């Protein structure tokens, strides 16, 4: 078992993620850029696989949630209406001695520098987190636009178009996944706090009287997602209720995961009242687009919103921390000299690559490619022909591939391959004709 709470665990994880092409710093050739991360050939499929589980669970498996994919740059007035331009800021403090900058609310003692212990600090100053750009040929105030700071605002703005197009009646939800950008003062803990990250958000529009029932409903659904779909143990998750609520909200709660660096938020479930739609009605002067008609009361009204909002990169980081493992004893079974093996025990549904095809000799390449072609129809596959078979198993363990399939010279005779299970390391002979059935049955 790995000690994920040892002080050097995060360094180990970051190094492994780079070595195996899972996640590494963006623009490394130029010294990197703080708060930006690239997902490599073994990280991009992990992030996509997790996103896919969310989309299926939140959109495809439900009749009352519609999907959306809006632009990253939207009309700048949206961010005025949402309050982001005026209020989306953190307090920051600079140390006059070591020149480091900190988010004041995260400092243990706002009068002492957490880096060098100096008390020579600047007064806290407001720092807006929106990232700016320009649209059009002139770089001036009039052409300023913003990269979205959360994916939900375009959902509110598109509410009526989606409602009319789908003929949905409240209660119903609109969901989207995509990039969000925040000019964080202190990006830290690997990808946990980044400046560019992915969000997965769902806004559920309902009658105000029913909104707390829906809040409870979504709270349970989201807990189930983490425990049942992603297999995260319940004792590594907890609820954190917000003590201070926005004036329009009836409730807000976070789901936190016990990361190696402490409890950290992965998702917020928020009662947003009628705040967002009311603000967009006011700022766009298109009130009718923010209202629905109540047949019984014969009047239009702005629906109340319950939101579920999570960060995909934080969920990936949670999966990496949660499924990282090391073992020593079994390694010897496969005749390796190394006494350690590092393994990500990802569940099959989110494993970046699900089955690796390993020919025992380059002479078997043609046959092994045929086997991979068969498996590719249903699974994310990998092909590895270099190094001893033991080393190749280790490489697959380190990226969390649940199964390896070895093509050997017997394959030419018996039209079967050897399947090896990542966790038990047990090996079984499987006829090629039954391969897909064999693995589909396992999931
Ligand atoms: N629409 C509501 C909203 O954006 P939030 O609590 O600011 O709420 C929701 O963000 C989720 O987005 C968080 O729970 C977290 O998982 C993720 N998130 C927020 N800031 C992030 C950052 N700087 N880096 C990575 N993920 C972040």
Coordinates of N, CA and C in Angstrom, one line a residue, residues 76 135 140-144:
X76 N -19.2 40.7 -23.3 CA -18.7 41.2 -22.0 C -19.7 41.6 -20.9
X135 N -11.3 41.6 -28.7 CA -12.0 41.0 -29.9 C -12.0 42.1 -30.9
X140 N -8.7 48.3 -27.3 CA -9.1 49.4 -26.4 C -10.2 48.9 -25.5
X141 N -10.7 49.7 -24.6 CA -11.7 49.4 -23.6 C -13.0 48.8 -24.3
X142 N -13.3 49.4 -25.4 CA -14.6 49.1 -26.1 C -14.5 47.6 -26.7
X143 N -13.3 47.2 -27.0 CA -13.1 45.8 -27.6 C -12.7 44.8 -26.6
X144 N -12.7 45.1 -25.3 CA -12.3 44.2 -24.3 C -13.3 43.1 -24.1

